[in-house]
Tab-separated table of N, CA and C in Angstrom:
chain	number	residue	atom	x	y	z
A	1	UNK	N	22.511	-5.394	-11.388
A	1	UNK	CA	23.123	-6.351	-12.283
A	1	UNK	C	22.626	-7.745	-11.963
A	2	UNK	N	22.660	-8.512	-12.913
A	2	UNK	CA	22.178	-9.868	-12.722
A	2	UNK	C	23.285	-10.772	-12.209
A	3	UNK	N	22.923	-11.866	-11.739
A	3	UNK	CA	23.834	-12.797	-11.118
A	3	UNK	C	24.860	-13.337	-12.123
A	4	UNK	N	24.430	-13.674	-13.338
A	4	UNK	CA	25.355	-14.224	-14.321
A	4	UNK	C	26.323	-13.137	-14.820
A	5	UNK	N	25.919	-11.839	-14.801
A	5	UNK	CA	26.825	-10.748	-15.154
A	5	UNK	C	27.918	-10.614	-14.102
A	6	UNK	N	27.545	-10.724	-12.850
A	6	UNK	CA	28.536	-10.644	-11.786
A	6	UNK	C	29.510	-11.819	-11.854
A	7	UNK	N	28.978	-12.978	-12.171
A	7	UNK	CA	29.832	-14.166	-12.303
A	7	UNK	C	30.829	-13.975	-13.456
A	8	UNK	N	30.381	-13.423	-14.594
A	8	UNK	CA	31.255	-13.151	-15.740
A	8	UNK	C	32.341	-12.147	-15.372
A	9	UNK	N	31.954	-11.044	-14.720
A	9	UNK	CA	32.931	-10.025	-14.324
A	9	UNK	C	33.963	-10.606	-13.355
A	10	UNK	N	33.555	-11.465	-12.479
A	10	UNK	CA	34.450	-12.068	-11.519
A	10	UNK	C	35.480	-12.948	-12.239
A	11	UNK	N	35.029	-13.799	-13.169
A	11	UNK	CA	35.934	-14.670	-13.917
A	11	UNK	C	36.810	-13.855	-14.872
A	12	UNK	N	36.246	-12.846	-15.502
A	12	UNK	CA	37.007	-11.993	-16.419
A	12	UNK	C	38.105	-11.246	-15.666
A	13	UNK	N	37.799	-10.756	-14.469
A	13	UNK	CA	38.787	-10.063	-13.644
A	13	UNK	C	39.902	-11.021	-13.239
A	14	UNK	N	39.540	-12.277	-12.944
A	14	UNK	CA	40.557	-13.257	-12.582
A	14	UNK	C	41.464	-13.567	-13.788
A	15	UNK	N	40.906	-13.668	-14.976
A	15	UNK	CA	41.714	-13.912	-16.187
A	15	UNK	C	42.657	-12.731	-16.436
A	16	UNK	N	42.143	-11.502	-16.337
A	16	UNK	CA	42.965	-10.297	-16.535
A	16	UNK	C	44.069	-10.259	-15.477
A	17	UNK	N	43.764	-10.562	-14.233
A	17	UNK	CA	44.759	-10.586	-13.161
A	17	UNK	C	45.833	-11.626	-13.425
A	18	UNK	N	45.402	-12.818	-13.877
A	18	UNK	CA	46.352	-13.883	-14.207
A	18	UNK	C	47.279	-13.452	-15.332
A	19	UNK	N	46.735	-12.840	-16.384
A	19	UNK	CA	47.545	-12.377	-17.512
A	19	UNK	C	48.527	-11.270	-17.083
A	20	UNK	N	48.119	-10.420	-16.166
A	20	UNK	CA	49.011	-9.380	-15.660
A	20	UNK	C	50.170	-10.006	-14.886
A	21	UNK	N	49.891	-11.049	-14.083
A	21	UNK	CA	50.949	-11.736	-13.355
A	21	UNK	C	51.923	-12.435	-14.313
A	22	UNK	N	51.389	-13.060	-15.362
A	22	UNK	CA	52.255	-13.710	-16.360
A	22	UNK	C	53.137	-12.663	-17.039
A	23	UNK	N	52.548	-11.528	-17.394
A	23	UNK	CA	53.315	-10.457	-18.044
A	23	UNK	C	54.417	-9.948	-17.117
A	24	UNK	N	54.095	-9.713	-15.874
A	24	UNK	CA	55.071	-9.235	-14.903
A	24	UNK	C	56.181	-10.276	-14.713
A	25	UNK	N	55.814	-11.548	-14.659
A	25	UNK	CA	56.809	-12.623	-14.527
A	25	UNK	C	57.735	-12.670	-15.729
A	26	UNK	N	57.204	-12.524	-16.927
A	26	UNK	CA	58.036	-12.517	-18.140
A	26	UNK	C	58.979	-11.317	-18.163
A	27	UNK	N	58.505	-10.177	-17.693
A	27	UNK	CA	59.347	-8.980	-17.661
A	27	UNK	C	60.508	-9.174	-16.690
A	28	UNK	N	60.249	-9.754	-15.545
A	28	UNK	CA	61.307	-9.993	-14.559
A	28	UNK	C	62.305	-11.018	-15.094
A	29	UNK	N	61.793	-12.081	-15.712
A	29	UNK	CA	62.676	-13.102	-16.293
A	29	UNK	C	63.550	-12.487	-17.393
A	30	UNK	N	62.993	-11.648	-18.233
A	30	UNK	CA	63.756	-10.998	-19.296
A	30	UNK	C	64.840	-10.095	-18.709
A	31	UNK	N	64.542	-9.414	-17.628
A	31	UNK	CA	65.523	-8.547	-16.978
A	31	UNK	C	66.726	-9.370	-16.504
A	32	UNK	N	66.479	-10.499	-15.829
A	32	UNK	CA	67.574	-11.315	-15.329
A	32	UNK	C	68.354	-11.981	-16.457
A	33	UNK	N	67.681	-12.417	-17.503
A	33	UNK	CA	68.380	-13.005	-18.647
A	33	UNK	C	69.247	-11.951	-19.321
A	34	UNK	N	68.745	-10.755	-19.457
A	34	UNK	CA	69.496	-9.670	-20.083
A	34	UNK	C	70.744	-9.330	-19.277
A	35	UNK	N	70.661	-9.376	-17.976
A	35	UNK	CA	71.809	-9.069	-17.124
A	35	UNK	C	72.896	-10.127	-17.252
A	36	UNK	N	72.537	-11.364	-17.590
A	36	UNK	CA	73.514	-12.440	-17.700
A	36	UNK	C	74.250	-12.413	-19.033
A	37	UNK	N	73.708	-11.791	-20.065
A	37	UNK	CA	74.364	-11.721	-21.366
A	37	UNK	C	75.479	-10.684	-21.336
A	38	UNK	N	76.606	-10.960	-21.997
A	38	UNK	CA	77.676	-9.961	-22.033
A	38	UNK	C	77.249	-8.752	-22.879
A	39	UNK	N	77.751	-7.587	-22.489
A	39	UNK	CA	77.414	-6.368	-23.217
A	39	UNK	C	78.144	-6.361	-24.565
A	40	UNK	N	77.486	-5.863	-25.600
A	40	UNK	CA	78.136	-5.727	-26.891
A	40	UNK	C	79.077	-4.530	-26.851
A	41	UNK	N	80.228	-4.696	-27.490
A	41	UNK	CA	81.210	-3.619	-27.522
A	41	UNK	C	81.277	-3.080	-28.942
A	42	UNK	N	81.174	-1.785	-29.055
A	42	UNK	CA	81.286	-1.138	-30.360
A	42	UNK	C	82.711	-1.342	-30.868
A	43	UNK	N	82.905	-1.856	-32.092
A	43	UNK	CA	84.263	-2.105	-32.591
A	43	UNK	C	85.113	-0.840	-32.652
A	44	UNK	N	84.490	0.289	-32.921
A	44	UNK	CA	85.257	1.535	-32.969
A	44	UNK	C	85.763	1.909	-31.577
A	45	UNK	N	84.927	1.679	-30.548
A	45	UNK	CA	85.352	1.967	-29.180
A	45	UNK	C	86.472	1.020	-28.768
A	46	UNK	N	86.380	-0.236	-29.168
A	46	UNK	CA	87.435	-1.196	-28.845
A	46	UNK	C	88.740	-0.802	-29.533
A	47	UNK	N	88.660	-0.333	-30.775
A	47	UNK	CA	89.868	0.089	-31.494
A	47	UNK	C	90.494	1.310	-30.827
A	48	UNK	N	89.672	2.251	-30.394
A	48	UNK	CA	90.211	3.429	-29.702
A	48	UNK	C	90.901	3.015	-28.407
A	49	UNK	N	90.311	2.090	-27.684
A	49	UNK	CA	90.911	1.617	-26.443
A	49	UNK	C	92.238	0.922	-26.720
A	50	UNK	N	92.269	0.074	-27.733
A	50	UNK	CA	93.517	-0.619	-28.087
A	50	UNK	C	94.601	0.381	-28.456
A	51	UNK	N	94.257	1.422	-29.182
A	51	UNK	CA	95.245	2.440	-29.565
A	51	UNK	C	95.759	3.192	-28.345
A	52	UNK	N	94.883	3.441	-27.387
A	52	UNK	CA	95.296	4.166	-26.182
A	52	UNK	C	96.243	3.346	-25.317
A	53	UNK	N	95.996	2.045	-25.227
A	53	UNK	CA	96.788	1.233	-24.312
A	53	UNK	C	97.921	0.482	-25.008
A	54	UNK	N	98.084	0.670	-26.303
A	54	UNK	CA	99.157	-0.017	-27.027
A	54	UNK	C	100.510	0.494	-26.551
A	55	UNK	N	101.487	-0.386	-26.475
A	55	UNK	CA	102.815	0.060	-26.046
A	55	UNK	C	103.434	0.976	-27.105
A	56	UNK	N	104.209	1.931	-26.629
A	56	UNK	CA	104.841	2.869	-27.556
A	56	UNK	C	106.221	2.408	-27.965
A	57	UNK	N	106.745	1.433	-27.325
A	57	UNK	CA	108.071	0.929	-27.658
A	57	UNK	C	108.226	-0.475	-27.143
A	58	UNK	N	109.446	-0.971	-27.260
A	58	UNK	CA	109.718	-2.315	-26.779
A	58	UNK	C	111.099	-2.335	-26.154
A	59	UNK	N	111.306	-3.274	-25.279
A	59	UNK	CA	112.597	-3.432	-24.620
A	59	UNK	C	113.170	-4.760	-25.078
A	60	UNK	N	114.383	-4.711	-25.584
A	60	UNK	CA	115.067	-5.926	-26.009
A	60	UNK	C	116.288	-6.112	-25.116
A	61	UNK	N	116.382	-7.253	-24.485
A	61	UNK	CA	117.484	-7.494	-23.566
A	61	UNK	C	118.174	-8.797	-23.939
A	62	UNK	N	119.485	-8.777	-23.905
A	62	UNK	CA	120.253	-9.993	-24.123
A	62	UNK	C	120.206	-10.480	-25.555
A	63	UNK	N	120.679	-11.710	-25.745
A	63	UNK	CA	120.753	-12.295	-27.083
A	63	UNK	C	119.366	-12.496	-27.669
A	64	UNK	N	118.404	-12.905	-26.854
A	64	UNK	CA	117.042	-13.102	-27.332
A	64	UNK	C	116.461	-11.785	-27.798
A	65	UNK	N	116.716	-10.733	-27.035
A	65	UNK	CA	116.215	-9.411	-27.400
A	65	UNK	C	116.844	-8.907	-28.684
A	66	UNK	N	118.123	-9.179	-28.880
A	66	UNK	CA	118.792	-8.745	-30.106
A	66	UNK	C	118.193	-9.448	-31.316
A	67	UNK	N	117.908	-10.727	-31.183
A	67	UNK	CA	117.298	-11.470	-32.287
A	67	UNK	C	115.903	-10.935	-32.588
A	68	UNK	N	115.149	-10.641	-31.542
A	68	UNK	CA	113.808	-10.084	-31.741
A	68	UNK	C	113.891	-8.717	-32.389
A	69	UNK	N	114.895	-7.932	-31.988
A	69	UNK	CA	115.056	-6.607	-32.571
A	69	UNK	C	115.425	-6.711	-34.046
A	70	UNK	N	116.313	-7.623	-34.403
A	70	UNK	CA	116.679	-7.808	-35.807
A	70	UNK	C	115.479	-8.299	-36.615
A	71	UNK	N	114.682	-9.178	-36.031
A	71	UNK	CA	113.487	-9.659	-36.729
A	71	UNK	C	112.501	-8.527	-36.951
A	72	UNK	N	112.360	-7.645	-35.957
A	72	UNK	CA	111.456	-6.501	-36.093
A	72	UNK	C	111.942	-5.546	-37.173
A	73	UNK	N	113.260	-5.317	-37.235
A	73	UNK	CA	113.827	-4.438	-38.267
A	73	UNK	C	113.612	-5.054	-39.648
A	74	UNK	N	113.823	-6.366	-39.766
A	74	UNK	CA	113.623	-7.038	-41.044
A	74	UNK	C	112.159	-6.988	-41.473
A	75	UNK	N	111.251	-7.177	-40.520
A	75	UNK	CA	109.819	-7.109	-40.846
A	75	UNK	C	109.430	-5.709	-41.285
A	76	UNK	N	109.980	-4.689	-40.609
A	76	UNK	CA	109.680	-3.303	-41.001
A	76	UNK	C	110.227	-3.002	-42.388
A	77	UNK	N	111.411	-3.500	-42.696
A	77	UNK	CA	111.989	-3.279	-44.021
A	77	UNK	C	111.170	-3.975	-45.100
A	78	UNK	N	110.710	-5.195	-44.804
A	78	UNK	CA	109.887	-5.918	-45.773
A	78	UNK	C	108.568	-5.201	-46.004
A	79	UNK	N	107.982	-4.676	-44.933
A	79	UNK	CA	106.724	-3.940	-45.074
A	79	UNK	C	106.935	-2.675	-45.894
A	80	UNK	N	108.027	-1.966	-45.622
A	80	UNK	CA	108.315	-0.738	-46.374
A	80	UNK	C	108.563	-1.055	-47.839
A	81	UNK	N	109.267	-2.161	-48.123
A	81	UNK	CA	109.533	-2.533	-49.512
A	81	UNK	C	108.244	-2.910	-50.237
A	82	UNK	N	107.308	-3.502	-49.503
A	82	UNK	CA	106.054	-3.888	-50.158
A	82	UNK	C	105.186	-2.680	-50.470
A	83	UNK	N	105.443	-1.554	-49.800
A	83	UNK	CA	104.681	-0.334	-50.064
A	83	UNK	C	105.215	0.419	-51.273
A	84	UNK	N	106.412	0.070	-51.738
A	84	UNK	CA	107.021	0.739	-52.877
A	84	UNK	C	106.563	0.028	-54.136
A	85	UNK	N	106.276	0.810	-55.135
A	85	UNK	CA	105.757	0.251	-56.386
A	85	UNK	C	106.774	-0.668	-57.047
A	86	UNK	N	106.273	-1.705	-57.672
A	86	UNK	CA	107.065	-2.648	-58.457
A	86	UNK	C	108.200	-3.260	-57.648
A	87	UNK	N	107.979	-3.476	-56.358
A	87	UNK	CA	108.964	-4.113	-55.498
A	87	UNK	C	110.222	-3.301	-55.279
A	88	UNK	N	110.170	-2.019	-55.599
A	88	UNK	CA	111.325	-1.147	-55.393
A	88	UNK	C	112.350	-1.204	-56.508
A	89	UNK	N	112.024	-1.879	-57.609
A	89	UNK	CA	112.979	-1.990	-58.706
A	89	UNK	C	113.324	-0.616	-59.273
A	90	UNK	N	114.567	-0.478	-59.682
A	90	UNK	CA	114.999	0.764	-60.326
A	90	UNK	C	115.307	0.515	-61.791
A	91	UNK	N	114.755	-0.564	-62.315
A	91	UNK	CA	114.895	-0.878	-63.734
A	91	UNK	C	113.889	-0.030	-64.498
A	92	UNK	N	114.368	0.963	-65.214
A	92	UNK	CA	113.504	1.897	-65.922
A	92	UNK	C	112.594	1.217	-66.925
A	93	UNK	N	113.083	0.153	-67.569
A	93	UNK	CA	112.278	-0.547	-68.574
A	93	UNK	C	111.047	-1.191	-67.940
A	94	UNK	N	111.235	-1.801	-66.767
A	94	UNK	CA	110.112	-2.458	-66.078
A	94	UNK	C	109.043	-1.422	-65.734
A	95	UNK	N	109.466	-0.305	-65.171
A	95	UNK	CA	108.509	0.733	-64.771
A	95	UNK	C	107.869	1.360	-66.000
A	96	UNK	N	108.665	1.612	-67.037
A	96	UNK	CA	108.115	2.191	-68.264
A	96	UNK	C	107.054	1.277	-68.859
A	97	UNK	N	107.382	-0.014	-68.994
A	97	UNK	CA	106.427	-0.956	-69.592
A	97	UNK	C	105.172	-1.117	-68.743
A	98	UNK	N	105.318	-1.015	-67.427
A	98	UNK	CA	104.170	-1.225	-66.539
A	98	UNK	C	103.293	0.008	-66.382
A	99	UNK	N	103.895	1.203	-66.401
A	99	UNK	CA	103.143	2.411	-66.074
A	99	UNK	C	103.160	3.448	-67.191
A	100	UNK	N	104.332	3.735	-67.691
A	100	UNK	CA	104.499	4.892	-68.576
A	100	UNK	C	104.105	4.626	-70.018
A	101	UNK	N	104.184	3.372	-70.438
A	101	UNK	CA	103.962	3.042	-71.838
A	101	UNK	C	102.570	3.429	-72.318
A	102	UNK	N	101.604	3.416	-71.429
A	102	UNK	CA	100.231	3.748	-71.826
A	102	UNK	C	100.141	5.104	-72.502
A	103	UNK	N	100.890	6.072	-72.013
A	103	UNK	CA	100.859	7.418	-72.603
A	103	UNK	C	102.037	7.665	-73.530
A	104	UNK	N	103.236	7.192	-73.129
A	104	UNK	CA	104.436	7.543	-73.882
A	104	UNK	C	104.654	6.677	-75.113
A	105	UNK	N	103.885	5.621	-75.316
A	105	UNK	CA	103.958	4.877	-76.584
A	105	UNK	C	102.936	5.398	-77.581
A	106	UNK	N	101.789	5.852	-77.069
A	106	UNK	CA	100.730	6.320	-77.962
A	106	UNK	C	100.699	7.837	-78.107
A	107	UNK	N	101.346	8.551	-77.193
A	107	UNK	CA	101.304	10.011	-77.238
A	107	UNK	C	100.035	10.578	-76.625
A	108	UNK	N	99.333	9.786	-75.834
A	108	UNK	CA	98.083	10.239	-75.212
A	108	UNK	C	98.326	11.421	-74.300
A	109	UNK	N	97.437	12.375	-74.325
A	109	UNK	CA	97.528	13.551	-73.474
A	109	UNK	C	98.708	14.446	-73.794
A	110	UNK	N	99.260	14.311	-74.973
A	110	UNK	CA	100.404	15.130	-75.359
A	110	UNK	C	101.726	14.593	-74.840
A	111	UNK	N	101.742	13.356	-74.372
A	111	UNK	CA	102.983	12.765	-73.861
A	111	UNK	C	103.944	12.528	-75.009
A	112	UNK	N	105.219	12.872	-74.821
A	112	UNK	CA	106.188	12.634	-75.893
A	112	UNK	C	106.495	11.151	-76.032
A	113	UNK	N	106.427	10.638	-77.244
A	113	UNK	CA	106.811	9.256	-77.491
A	113	UNK	C	108.333	9.193	-77.546
A	114	UNK	N	108.884	8.026	-77.718
A	114	UNK	CA	110.337	7.881	-77.696
A	114	UNK	C	110.969	8.224	-79.045
A	115	UNK	N	110.438	9.215	-79.724
A	115	UNK	CA	111.004	9.719	-80.972
A	115	UNK	C	111.824	10.961	-80.664
A	116	UNK	N	112.946	11.122	-81.329
A	116	UNK	CA	113.836	12.256	-81.084
A	116	UNK	C	113.135	13.579	-81.341
A	117	UNK	N	112.205	13.589	-82.281
A	117	UNK	CA	111.515	14.843	-82.604
A	117	UNK	C	110.687	15.363	-81.428
A	118	UNK	N	110.140	14.477	-80.624
A	118	UNK	CA	109.327	14.900	-79.482
A	118	UNK	C	110.177	15.394	-78.312
A	119	UNK	N	111.425	14.976	-78.264
A	119	UNK	CA	112.287	15.298	-77.128
A	119	UNK	C	113.279	16.421	-77.424
A	120	UNK	N	113.318	16.896	-78.661
A	120	UNK	CA	114.339	17.894	-79.034
A	120	UNK	C	114.228	19.173	-78.210
A	121	UNK	N	113.044	19.579	-77.819
A	121	UNK	CA	112.880	20.792	-77.012
A	121	UNK	C	113.033	20.497	-75.518
A	122	UNK	N	112.917	19.245	-75.119
A	122	UNK	CA	112.962	18.893	-73.703
A	122	UNK	C	114.380	18.569	-73.225
A	123	UNK	N	115.151	17.893	-74.036
A	123	UNK	CA	116.486	17.444	-73.631
A	123	UNK	C	117.402	18.612	-73.263
A	124	UNK	N	117.382	19.735	-73.977
A	124	UNK	CA	118.272	20.843	-73.589
A	124	UNK	C	117.991	21.402	-72.189
A	125	UNK	N	116.837	21.144	-71.615
A	125	UNK	CA	116.533	21.630	-70.264
A	125	UNK	C	117.343	20.906	-69.202
A	126	UNK	N	117.878	19.752	-69.544
A	126	UNK	CA	118.721	18.995	-68.623
A	126	UNK	C	117.954	17.897	-67.892
A	127	UNK	N	118.735	16.908	-67.454
A	127	UNK	CA	118.138	15.758	-66.762
A	127	UNK	C	117.479	16.160	-65.454
A	128	UNK	N	118.104	17.107	-64.734
A	128	UNK	CA	117.534	17.503	-63.440
A	128	UNK	C	116.130	18.079	-63.608
A	129	UNK	N	115.931	18.878	-64.633
A	129	UNK	CA	114.604	19.459	-64.887
A	129	UNK	C	113.619	18.376	-65.301
A	130	UNK	N	114.077	17.455	-66.151
A	130	UNK	CA	113.190	16.370	-66.577
A	130	UNK	C	112.822	15.478	-65.390
A	131	UNK	N	113.794	15.210	-64.516
A	131	UNK	CA	113.495	14.425	-63.304
A	131	UNK	C	112.482	15.163	-62.436
A	132	UNK	N	112.696	16.458	-62.256
A	132	UNK	CA	111.795	17.256	-61.418
A	132	UNK	C	110.380	17.250	-61.983
A	133	UNK	N	110.254	17.433	-63.296
A	133	UNK	CA	108.921	17.443	-63.910
A	133	UNK	C	108.244	16.078	-63.784
A	134	UNK	N	109.018	15.005	-63.897
A	134	UNK	CA	108.437	13.667	-63.780
A	134	UNK	C	108.028	13.375	-62.342
A	135	UNK	N	108.795	13.869	-61.382
A	135	UNK	CA	108.500	13.601	-59.966
A	135	UNK	C	107.362	14.479	-59.470
A	136	UNK	N	107.433	15.777	-59.756
A	136	UNK	CA	106.448	16.720	-59.220
A	136	UNK	C	105.246	16.925	-60.127
A	137	UNK	N	105.365	16.505	-61.369
A	137	UNK	CA	104.305	16.749	-62.339
A	137	UNK	C	104.577	18.041	-63.084
A	138	UNK	N	103.978	18.152	-64.259
A	138	UNK	CA	104.243	19.326	-65.091
A	138	UNK	C	103.083	19.519	-66.053
A	139	UNK	N	102.694	20.778	-66.212
A	139	UNK	CA	101.691	21.125	-67.214
A	139	UNK	C	102.370	22.011	-68.245
A	140	UNK	N	102.522	21.495	-69.436
A	140	UNK	CA	103.179	22.242	-70.508
A	140	UNK	C	102.184	22.691	-71.548
A	141	UNK	N	102.699	23.218	-72.633
A	141	UNK	CA	101.823	23.694	-73.710
A	141	UNK	C	101.232	22.545	-74.504
A	142	UNK	N	101.946	21.408	-74.530
A	142	UNK	CA	101.455	20.303	-75.349
A	142	UNK	C	100.803	19.183	-74.550
A	143	UNK	N	100.868	19.229	-73.221
A	143	UNK	CA	100.255	18.150	-72.457
A	143	UNK	C	100.518	18.265	-70.968
A	144	UNK	N	100.106	17.220	-70.261
A	144	UNK	CA	100.219	17.200	-68.800
A	144	UNK	C	100.957	15.939	-68.383
A	145	UNK	N	101.909	16.096	-67.472
A	145	UNK	CA	102.605	14.966	-66.858
A	145	UNK	C	102.162	14.912	-65.405
A	146	UNK	N	101.424	13.862	-64.993
A	146	UNK	CA	101.014	13.777	-63.583
A	146	UNK	C	102.225	13.468	-62.705
A	147	UNK	N	102.197	13.878	-61.440
A	147	UNK	CA	103.309	13.562	-60.547
A	147	UNK	C	103.556	12.057	-60.490
A	148	UNK	N	104.809	11.683	-60.639
A	148	UNK	CA	105.243	10.283	-60.600
A	148	UNK	C	104.436	9.409	-61.555
A	149	UNK	N	104.029	9.973	-62.654
A	149	UNK	CA	103.298	9.208	-63.653
A	149	UNK	C	101.939	8.744	-63.185
A	150	UNK	N	101.452	9.324	-62.108
A	150	UNK	CA	100.148	8.936	-61.582
A	150	UNK	C	100.229	7.835	-60.535
A	151	UNK	N	101.429	7.392	-60.179
A	151	UNK	CA	101.585	6.346	-59.167
A	151	UNK	C	102.412	6.894	-58.005
A	152	UNK	N	101.757	7.377	-56.934
A	152	UNK	CA	102.495	7.973	-55.824
A	152	UNK	C	103.351	6.983	-55.047
A	153	UNK	N	103.198	5.680	-55.282
A	153	UNK	CA	104.005	4.687	-54.576
A	153	UNK	C	105.419	4.603	-55.147
A	154	UNK	N	105.662	5.207	-56.296
A	154	UNK	CA	107.008	5.226	-56.857
A	154	UNK	C	107.908	6.128	-56.020
A	155	UNK	N	109.150	5.728	-55.862
A	155	UNK	CA	110.112	6.589	-55.184
A	155	UNK	C	110.702	7.558	-56.198
A	156	UNK	N	111.320	8.606	-55.716
A	156	UNK	CA	111.963	9.576	-56.616
A	156	UNK	C	113.064	8.906	-57.423
A	157	UNK	N	113.783	7.970	-56.810
A	157	UNK	CA	114.854	7.261	-57.512
A	157	UNK	C	114.296	6.415	-58.649
A	158	UNK	N	113.140	5.780	-58.421
A	158	UNK	CA	112.529	4.971	-59.478
A	158	UNK	C	112.113	5.850	-60.653
A	159	UNK	N	111.543	7.010	-60.351
A	159	UNK	CA	111.112	7.914	-61.414
A	159	UNK	C	112.328	8.407	-62.198
A	160	UNK	N	113.385	8.787	-61.484
A	160	UNK	CA	114.591	9.267	-62.155
A	160	UNK	C	115.200	8.167	-63.023
A	161	UNK	N	115.225	6.940	-62.527
A	161	UNK	CA	115.762	5.826	-63.309
A	161	UNK	C	114.935	5.586	-64.561
A	162	UNK	N	113.637	5.751	-64.459
A	162	UNK	CA	112.776	5.556	-65.622
A	162	UNK	C	112.994	6.663	-66.647
A	163	UNK	N	113.126	7.906	-66.180
A	163	UNK	CA	113.404	9.017	-67.097
A	163	UNK	C	114.738	8.777	-67.794
A	164	UNK	N	115.745	8.354	-67.034
A	164	UNK	CA	117.057	8.075	-67.632
A	164	UNK	C	116.953	6.959	-68.673
A	165	UNK	N	116.179	5.928	-68.385
A	165	UNK	CA	115.988	4.832	-69.340
A	165	UNK	C	115.308	5.351	-70.607
A	166	UNK	N	114.316	6.193	-70.426
A	166	UNK	CA	113.609	6.754	-71.590
A	166	UNK	C	114.568	7.586	-72.447
A	167	UNK	N	115.395	8.412	-71.795
A	167	UNK	CA	116.331	9.251	-72.540
A	167	UNK	C	117.352	8.409	-73.311
A	168	UNK	N	117.758	7.296	-72.712
A	168	UNK	CA	118.742	6.458	-73.406
A	168	UNK	C	118.124	5.626	-74.521
A	169	UNK	N	116.787	5.565	-74.584
A	169	UNK	CA	116.129	4.766	-75.623
A	169	UNK	C	115.380	5.606	-76.656
A	170	UNK	N	115.697	6.886	-76.720
A	170	UNK	CA	115.071	7.753	-77.734
A	170	UNK	C	115.668	7.386	-79.089
A	171	UNK	N	114.783	7.233	-80.079
A	171	UNK	CA	115.239	6.839	-81.433
A	171	UNK	C	115.223	8.015	-82.369
């Protein structure tokens, strides 16, 4: 080999060696920086942990505890009331106008309108049967009544009140 080839190989080897040292230094620096960052937590794992360690009850002591207990009962009642359709109203007209009118005013799906002719075969079955069909749903020869009019958030009392309102307003 010639002298200038050896000189090139010597300098090229030094450049490659320098680049390897820089690469190794960057890898070590990245390792230490990575160790200093907090680990990411999967939200599903955090939720499972919270569910496992959540308290199963509470202790109320003294007057302060009684007030906290009453507040908790009131909050639970408010939450339960908000889960009931139409604010828990048992006004049949409100529920009819909001939910039932779509089918029972137009007769859609074979629903009986508030005409006496449509109810003449149904009324003799009795209110209990009509309440049951409205609550549980019913498939008849002329149409289909979905359970609770298609709104499962209605209570049985609300459905019964609406059926009673409908029966009292048949023309």
